[in-house]
mmCIF file of C-alpha atoms in Angstrom:
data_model
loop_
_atom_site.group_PDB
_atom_site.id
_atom_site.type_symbol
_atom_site.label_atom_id
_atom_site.label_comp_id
_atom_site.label_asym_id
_atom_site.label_seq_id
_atom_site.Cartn_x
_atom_site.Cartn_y
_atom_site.Cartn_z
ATOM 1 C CA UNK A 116 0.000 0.000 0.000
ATOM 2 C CA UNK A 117 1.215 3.321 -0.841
ATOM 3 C CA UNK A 118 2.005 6.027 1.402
ATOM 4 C CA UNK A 119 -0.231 8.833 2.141
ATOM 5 C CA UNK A 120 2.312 11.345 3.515
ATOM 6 C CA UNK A 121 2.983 12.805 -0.363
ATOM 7 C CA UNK A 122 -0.469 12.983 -1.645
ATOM 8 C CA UNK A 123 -1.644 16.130 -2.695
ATOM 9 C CA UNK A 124 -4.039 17.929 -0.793
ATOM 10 C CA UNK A 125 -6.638 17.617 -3.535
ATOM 11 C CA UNK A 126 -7.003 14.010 -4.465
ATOM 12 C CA UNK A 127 -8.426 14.853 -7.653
ATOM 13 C CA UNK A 128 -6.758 13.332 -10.649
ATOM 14 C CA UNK A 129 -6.228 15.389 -13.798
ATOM 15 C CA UNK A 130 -4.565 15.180 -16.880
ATOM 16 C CA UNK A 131 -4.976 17.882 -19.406
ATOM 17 C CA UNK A 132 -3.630 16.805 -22.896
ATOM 18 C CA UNK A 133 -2.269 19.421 -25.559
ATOM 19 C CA UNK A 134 -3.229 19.243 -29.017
ATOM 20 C CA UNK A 135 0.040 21.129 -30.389
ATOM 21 C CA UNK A 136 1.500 24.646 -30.915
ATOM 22 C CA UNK A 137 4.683 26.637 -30.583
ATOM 23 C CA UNK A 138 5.157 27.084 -26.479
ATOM 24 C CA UNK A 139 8.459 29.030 -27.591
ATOM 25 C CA UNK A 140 6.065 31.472 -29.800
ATOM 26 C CA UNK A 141 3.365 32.082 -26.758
ATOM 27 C CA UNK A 142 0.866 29.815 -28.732
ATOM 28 C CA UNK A 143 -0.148 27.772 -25.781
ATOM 29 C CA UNK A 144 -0.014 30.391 -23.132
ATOM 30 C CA UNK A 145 -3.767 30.535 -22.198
ATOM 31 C CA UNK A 146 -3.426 26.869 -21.887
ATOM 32 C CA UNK A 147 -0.130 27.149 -19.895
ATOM 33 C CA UNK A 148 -1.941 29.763 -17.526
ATOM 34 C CA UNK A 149 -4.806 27.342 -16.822
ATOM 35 C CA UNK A 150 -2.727 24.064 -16.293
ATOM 36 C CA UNK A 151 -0.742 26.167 -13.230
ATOM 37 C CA UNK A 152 -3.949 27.373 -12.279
ATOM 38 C CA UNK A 153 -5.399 23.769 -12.015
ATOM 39 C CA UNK A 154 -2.514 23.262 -9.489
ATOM 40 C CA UNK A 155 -4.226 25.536 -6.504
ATOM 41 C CA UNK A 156 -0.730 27.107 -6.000
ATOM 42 C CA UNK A 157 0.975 30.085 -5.590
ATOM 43 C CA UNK A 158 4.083 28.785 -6.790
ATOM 44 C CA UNK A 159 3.789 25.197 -8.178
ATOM 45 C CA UNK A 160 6.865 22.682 -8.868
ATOM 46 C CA UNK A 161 6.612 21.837 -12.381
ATOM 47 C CA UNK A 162 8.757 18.753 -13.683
ATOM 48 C CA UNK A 163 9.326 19.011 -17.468
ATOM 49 C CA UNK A 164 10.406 16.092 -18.898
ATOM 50 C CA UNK A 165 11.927 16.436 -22.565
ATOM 51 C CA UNK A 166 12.731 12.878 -23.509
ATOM 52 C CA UNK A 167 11.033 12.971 -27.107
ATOM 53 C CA UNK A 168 12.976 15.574 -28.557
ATOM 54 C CA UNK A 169 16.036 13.849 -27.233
ATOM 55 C CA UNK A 170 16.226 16.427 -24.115
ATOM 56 C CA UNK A 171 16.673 19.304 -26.650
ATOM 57 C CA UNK A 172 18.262 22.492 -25.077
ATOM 58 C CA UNK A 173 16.206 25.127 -26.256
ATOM 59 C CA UNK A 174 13.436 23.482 -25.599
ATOM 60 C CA UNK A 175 13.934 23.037 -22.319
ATOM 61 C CA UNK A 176 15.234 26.575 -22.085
ATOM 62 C CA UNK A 177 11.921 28.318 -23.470
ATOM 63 C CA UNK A 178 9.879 25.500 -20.976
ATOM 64 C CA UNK A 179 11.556 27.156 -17.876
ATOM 65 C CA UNK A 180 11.407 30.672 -19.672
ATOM 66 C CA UNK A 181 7.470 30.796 -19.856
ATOM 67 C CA UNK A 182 6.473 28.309 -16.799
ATOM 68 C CA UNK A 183 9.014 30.735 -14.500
ATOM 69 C CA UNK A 184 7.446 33.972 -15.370
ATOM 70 C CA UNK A 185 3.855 32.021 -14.722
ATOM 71 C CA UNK A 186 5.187 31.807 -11.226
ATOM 72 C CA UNK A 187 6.476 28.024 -11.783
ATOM 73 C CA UNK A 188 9.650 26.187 -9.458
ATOM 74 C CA UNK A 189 10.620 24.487 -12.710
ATOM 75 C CA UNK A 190 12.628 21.524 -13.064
ATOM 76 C CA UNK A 191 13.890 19.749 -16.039
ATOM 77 C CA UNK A 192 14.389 15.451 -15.969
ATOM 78 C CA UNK A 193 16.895 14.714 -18.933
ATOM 79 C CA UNK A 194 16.882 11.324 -19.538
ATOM 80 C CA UNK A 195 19.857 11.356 -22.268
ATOM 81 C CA UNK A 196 22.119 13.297 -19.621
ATOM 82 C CA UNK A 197 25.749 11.541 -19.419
ATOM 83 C CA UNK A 198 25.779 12.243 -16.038
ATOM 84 C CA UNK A 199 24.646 9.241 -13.991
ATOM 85 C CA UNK A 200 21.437 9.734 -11.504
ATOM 86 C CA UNK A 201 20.032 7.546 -9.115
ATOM 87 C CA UNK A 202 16.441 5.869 -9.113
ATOM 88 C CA UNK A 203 16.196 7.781 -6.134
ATOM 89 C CA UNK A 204 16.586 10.625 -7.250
ATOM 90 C CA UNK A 205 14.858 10.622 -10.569
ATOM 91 C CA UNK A 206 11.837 9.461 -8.234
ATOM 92 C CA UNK A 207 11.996 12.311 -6.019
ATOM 93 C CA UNK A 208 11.959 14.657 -8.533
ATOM 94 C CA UNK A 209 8.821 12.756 -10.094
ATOM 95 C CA UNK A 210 7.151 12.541 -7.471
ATOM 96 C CA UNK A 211 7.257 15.799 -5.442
ATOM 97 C CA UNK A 212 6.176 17.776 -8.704
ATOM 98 C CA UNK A 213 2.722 19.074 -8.949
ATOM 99 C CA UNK A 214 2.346 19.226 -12.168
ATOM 100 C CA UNK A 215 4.437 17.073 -14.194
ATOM 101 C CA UNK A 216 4.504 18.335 -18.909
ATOM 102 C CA UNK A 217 5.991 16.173 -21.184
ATOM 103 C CA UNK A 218 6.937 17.804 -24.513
ATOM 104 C CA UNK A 219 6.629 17.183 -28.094
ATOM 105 C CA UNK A 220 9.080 15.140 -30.159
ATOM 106 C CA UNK A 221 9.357 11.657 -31.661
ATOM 107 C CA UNK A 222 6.970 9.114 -29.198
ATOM 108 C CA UNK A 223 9.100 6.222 -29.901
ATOM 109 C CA UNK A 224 12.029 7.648 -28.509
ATOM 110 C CA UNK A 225 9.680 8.834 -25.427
ATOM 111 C CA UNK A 226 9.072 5.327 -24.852
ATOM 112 C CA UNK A 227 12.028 3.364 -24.893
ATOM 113 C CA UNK A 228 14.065 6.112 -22.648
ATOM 114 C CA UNK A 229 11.254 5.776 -19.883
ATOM 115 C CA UNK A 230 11.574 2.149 -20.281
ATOM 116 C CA UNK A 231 15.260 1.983 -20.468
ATOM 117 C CA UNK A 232 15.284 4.184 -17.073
ATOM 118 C CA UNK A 233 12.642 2.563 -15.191
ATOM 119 C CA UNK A 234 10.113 5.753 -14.663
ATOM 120 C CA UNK A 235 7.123 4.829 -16.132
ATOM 121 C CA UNK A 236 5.923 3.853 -12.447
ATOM 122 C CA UNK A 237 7.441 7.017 -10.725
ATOM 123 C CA UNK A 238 4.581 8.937 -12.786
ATOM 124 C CA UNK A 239 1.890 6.512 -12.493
ATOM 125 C CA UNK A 240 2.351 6.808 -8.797
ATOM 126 C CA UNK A 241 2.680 10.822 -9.100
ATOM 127 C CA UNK A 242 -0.742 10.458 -10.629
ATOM 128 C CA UNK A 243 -2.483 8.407 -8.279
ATOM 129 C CA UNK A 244 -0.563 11.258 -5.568
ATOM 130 C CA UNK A 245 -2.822 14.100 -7.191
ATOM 131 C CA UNK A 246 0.164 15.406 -9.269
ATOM 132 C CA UNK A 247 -1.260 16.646 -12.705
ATOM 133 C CA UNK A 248 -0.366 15.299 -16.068
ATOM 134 C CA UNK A 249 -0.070 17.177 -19.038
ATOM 135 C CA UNK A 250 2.516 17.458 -22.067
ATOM 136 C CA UNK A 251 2.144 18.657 -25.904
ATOM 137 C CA UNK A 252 1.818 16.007 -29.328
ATOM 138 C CA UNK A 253 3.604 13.178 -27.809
ATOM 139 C CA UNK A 254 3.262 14.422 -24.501
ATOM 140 C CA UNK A 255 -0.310 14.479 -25.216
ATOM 141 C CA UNK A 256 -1.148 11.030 -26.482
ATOM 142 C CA UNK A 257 1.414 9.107 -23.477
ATOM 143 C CA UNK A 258 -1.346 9.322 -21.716
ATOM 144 C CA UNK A 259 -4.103 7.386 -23.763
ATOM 145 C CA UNK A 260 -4.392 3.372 -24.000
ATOM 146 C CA UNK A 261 -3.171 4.209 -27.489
ATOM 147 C CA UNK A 262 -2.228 6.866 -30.244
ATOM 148 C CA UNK A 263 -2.279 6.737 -34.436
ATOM 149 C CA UNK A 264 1.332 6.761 -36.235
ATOM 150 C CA UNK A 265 1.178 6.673 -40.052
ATOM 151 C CA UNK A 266 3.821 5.747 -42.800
ATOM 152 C CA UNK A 267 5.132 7.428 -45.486
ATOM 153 C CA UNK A 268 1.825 5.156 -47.471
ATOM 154 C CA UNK A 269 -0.341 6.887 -44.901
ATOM 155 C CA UNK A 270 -1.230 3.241 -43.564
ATOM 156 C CA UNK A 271 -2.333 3.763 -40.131
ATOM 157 C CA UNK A 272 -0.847 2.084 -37.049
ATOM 158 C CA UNK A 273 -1.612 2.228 -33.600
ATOM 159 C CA UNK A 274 1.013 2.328 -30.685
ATOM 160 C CA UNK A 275 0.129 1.784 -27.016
ATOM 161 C CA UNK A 276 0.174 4.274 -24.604
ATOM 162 C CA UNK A 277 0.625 4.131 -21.008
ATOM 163 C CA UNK A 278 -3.187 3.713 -20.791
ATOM 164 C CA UNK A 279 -4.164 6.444 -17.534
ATOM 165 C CA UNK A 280 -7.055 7.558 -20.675
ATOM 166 C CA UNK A 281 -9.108 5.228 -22.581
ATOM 167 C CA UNK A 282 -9.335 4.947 -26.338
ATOM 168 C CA UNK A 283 -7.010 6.206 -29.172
ATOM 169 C CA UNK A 284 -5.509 9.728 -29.506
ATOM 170 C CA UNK A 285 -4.988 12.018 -31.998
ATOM 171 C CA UNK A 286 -2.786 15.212 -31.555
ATOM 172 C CA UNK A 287 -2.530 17.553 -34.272
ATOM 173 C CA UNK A 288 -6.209 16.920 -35.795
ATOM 174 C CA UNK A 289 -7.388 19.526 -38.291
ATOM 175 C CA UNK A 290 -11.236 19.710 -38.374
ATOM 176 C CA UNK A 291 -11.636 19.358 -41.889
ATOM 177 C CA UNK A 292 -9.852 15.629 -41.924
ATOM 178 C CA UNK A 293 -12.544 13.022 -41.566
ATOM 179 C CA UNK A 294 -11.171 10.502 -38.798
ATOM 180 C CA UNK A 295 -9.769 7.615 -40.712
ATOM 181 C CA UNK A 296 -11.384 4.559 -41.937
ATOM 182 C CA UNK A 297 -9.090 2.118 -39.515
ATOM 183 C CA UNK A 298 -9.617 4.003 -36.657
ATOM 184 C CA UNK A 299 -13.670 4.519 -37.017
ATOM 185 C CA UNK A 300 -13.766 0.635 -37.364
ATOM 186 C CA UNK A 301 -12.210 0.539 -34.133
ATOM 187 C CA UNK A 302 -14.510 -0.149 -30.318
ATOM 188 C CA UNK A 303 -13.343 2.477 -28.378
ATOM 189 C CA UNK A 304 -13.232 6.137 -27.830
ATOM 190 C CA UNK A 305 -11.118 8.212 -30.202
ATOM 191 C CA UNK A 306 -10.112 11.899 -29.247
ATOM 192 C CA UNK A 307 -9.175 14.337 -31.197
ATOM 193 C CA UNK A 308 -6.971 17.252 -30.631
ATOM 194 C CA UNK A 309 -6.362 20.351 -32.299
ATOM 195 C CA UNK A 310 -3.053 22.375 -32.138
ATOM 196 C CA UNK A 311 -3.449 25.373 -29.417
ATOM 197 C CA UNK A 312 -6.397 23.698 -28.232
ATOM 198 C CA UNK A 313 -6.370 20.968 -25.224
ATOM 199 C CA UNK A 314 -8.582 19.085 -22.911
ATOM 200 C CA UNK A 315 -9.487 18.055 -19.451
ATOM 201 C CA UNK A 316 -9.624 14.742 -17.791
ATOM 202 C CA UNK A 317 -10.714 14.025 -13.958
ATOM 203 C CA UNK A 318 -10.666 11.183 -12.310
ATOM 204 C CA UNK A 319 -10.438 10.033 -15.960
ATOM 205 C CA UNK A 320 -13.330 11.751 -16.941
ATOM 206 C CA UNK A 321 -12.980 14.110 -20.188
ATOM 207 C CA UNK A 322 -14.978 17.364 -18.679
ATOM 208 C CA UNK A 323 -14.341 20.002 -21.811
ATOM 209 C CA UNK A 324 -12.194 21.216 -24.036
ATOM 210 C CA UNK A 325 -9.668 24.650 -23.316
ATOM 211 C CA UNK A 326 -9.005 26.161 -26.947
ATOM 212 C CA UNK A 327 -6.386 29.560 -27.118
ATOM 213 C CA UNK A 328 -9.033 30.776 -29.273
ATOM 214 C CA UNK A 329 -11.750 28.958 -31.221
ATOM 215 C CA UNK A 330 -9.784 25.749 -31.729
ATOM 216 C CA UNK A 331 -11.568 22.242 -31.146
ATOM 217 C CA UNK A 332 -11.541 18.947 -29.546
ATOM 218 C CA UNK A 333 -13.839 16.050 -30.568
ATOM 219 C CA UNK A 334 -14.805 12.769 -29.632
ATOM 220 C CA UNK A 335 -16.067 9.483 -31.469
ATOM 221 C CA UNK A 336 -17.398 6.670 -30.112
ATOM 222 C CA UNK A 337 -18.060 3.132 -31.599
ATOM 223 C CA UNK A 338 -20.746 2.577 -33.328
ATOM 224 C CA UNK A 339 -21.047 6.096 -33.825
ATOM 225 C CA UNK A 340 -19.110 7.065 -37.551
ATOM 226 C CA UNK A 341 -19.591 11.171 -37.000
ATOM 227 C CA UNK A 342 -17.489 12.684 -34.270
ATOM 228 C CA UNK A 343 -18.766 15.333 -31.352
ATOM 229 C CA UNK A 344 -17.386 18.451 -30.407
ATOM 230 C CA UNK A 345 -16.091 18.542 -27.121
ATOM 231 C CA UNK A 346 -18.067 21.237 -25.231
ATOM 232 C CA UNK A 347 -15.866 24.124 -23.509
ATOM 233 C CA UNK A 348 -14.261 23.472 -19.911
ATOM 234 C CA UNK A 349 -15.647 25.919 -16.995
ATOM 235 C CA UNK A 350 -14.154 25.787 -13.885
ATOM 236 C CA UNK A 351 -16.277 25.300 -11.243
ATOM 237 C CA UNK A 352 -15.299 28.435 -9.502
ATOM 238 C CA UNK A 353 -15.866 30.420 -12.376
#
């Protein structure tokens, strides 16, 4: 049985998935200003974890830029760092973060690296804590049972997630694309995400959608063929 001395004072799980867009450029900063919101702190410890674009620098330096002037303690997990860490201390730096973004980059390579180093059940434990998930592209579809990859033939495949969300995600959806014929065929949920748009889960229940501007999010479920808009998130104490 797990501890109760780190849990977060609310118990409520979230995740809040990013569709895409430019964090460097300010394109996700109504979505940034909501996910520390979502925290209830002041001054929230935010773990960013950069593994899919192989722990790129500048990445990592606009990350701190824009979640420090948001009032953020940010700290940065690179898994492709020579420098040998400890299991301890990766886990402590999982674990006491209250939010915890994964950014954008090639999923496979997300993966394997969280394999290879063992953390996959530092954050699934963070999550159960009350610590919330979030992340951009492949940061957004970790999260689901499983997410679409296509080849250069456009022949769709699907790759398993870590499963915290059911169904099959889809970051980067334009609204004009009609889901594709393999996935509609599929029984589950399929989500849809739009760059500079994103969406809320708790207790892994999707609760709205939190667009910069007019951007969408949309839902299909089997045997339903025509997807649904997901309906705008309002905060309770709004």
């Amino acid at each position: 049985m797990e501890s109760t001395k780190n849990v977060k004072s609310n118990m409520e799980r979230k995740i809040i998935p990013i569709g895409g867009g430019l964090l460097r450029l300010g394109e996700t900063i109504a979505i940034d200003k909501f996910i520390v919101k979502e925290s209830g702190r002041k001054n929230p410890k935010v773990l960013f974890i950069p593994t899919a674009s192989k722990d790129l620098p500048a990445y990592s330096v606009a990350f701190r830029r824009v979640y420090k002037k948001l009032g953020c303690q940010v700290k940065i997990l690179r898994l492709f760092n020579k420098t040998k860490f400890s299991q301890t201390t990766v886990e402590k730096l999982i674990t006491s973060a209250d939010i915890i973004y994964v950014g954008g980059g090639d999923y496979d390579i997300l993966l394997s690296m969280w394999k290879k180093h063992k953390i996959i059940p530092f954050i699934q434990s963070a999550y159960r804590r009350g610590t919330i998930l979030s992340g951009l592209s492949a940061g957004c579809a970790v999260w689901y049972e499983y997410l679409i990859d296509s080849d250069e033939n456009k022949k769709i495949h699907l790759k398993k997630g870590l499963g915290m969300l059911k169904g099959i995600a889809i970051p980067h959806y334009k609204t004009e694309n009609p889901f594709p014929l393999e996935i509609r065929k599929t029984k589950t949920i399929v989500t849809a995400i739009e760059d500079k748009c994103a969406v809320i889960y708790i207790n892994e229940h999707l609760k709205g959608s939190i667009p910069v501007t007019r951007e969408k999010a949309f839902t299909m479920r089997h045997p339903h063929v025509k997807k649904k808009q997901v309906t705008l998130y309002f905060h309770k104490s709004r």
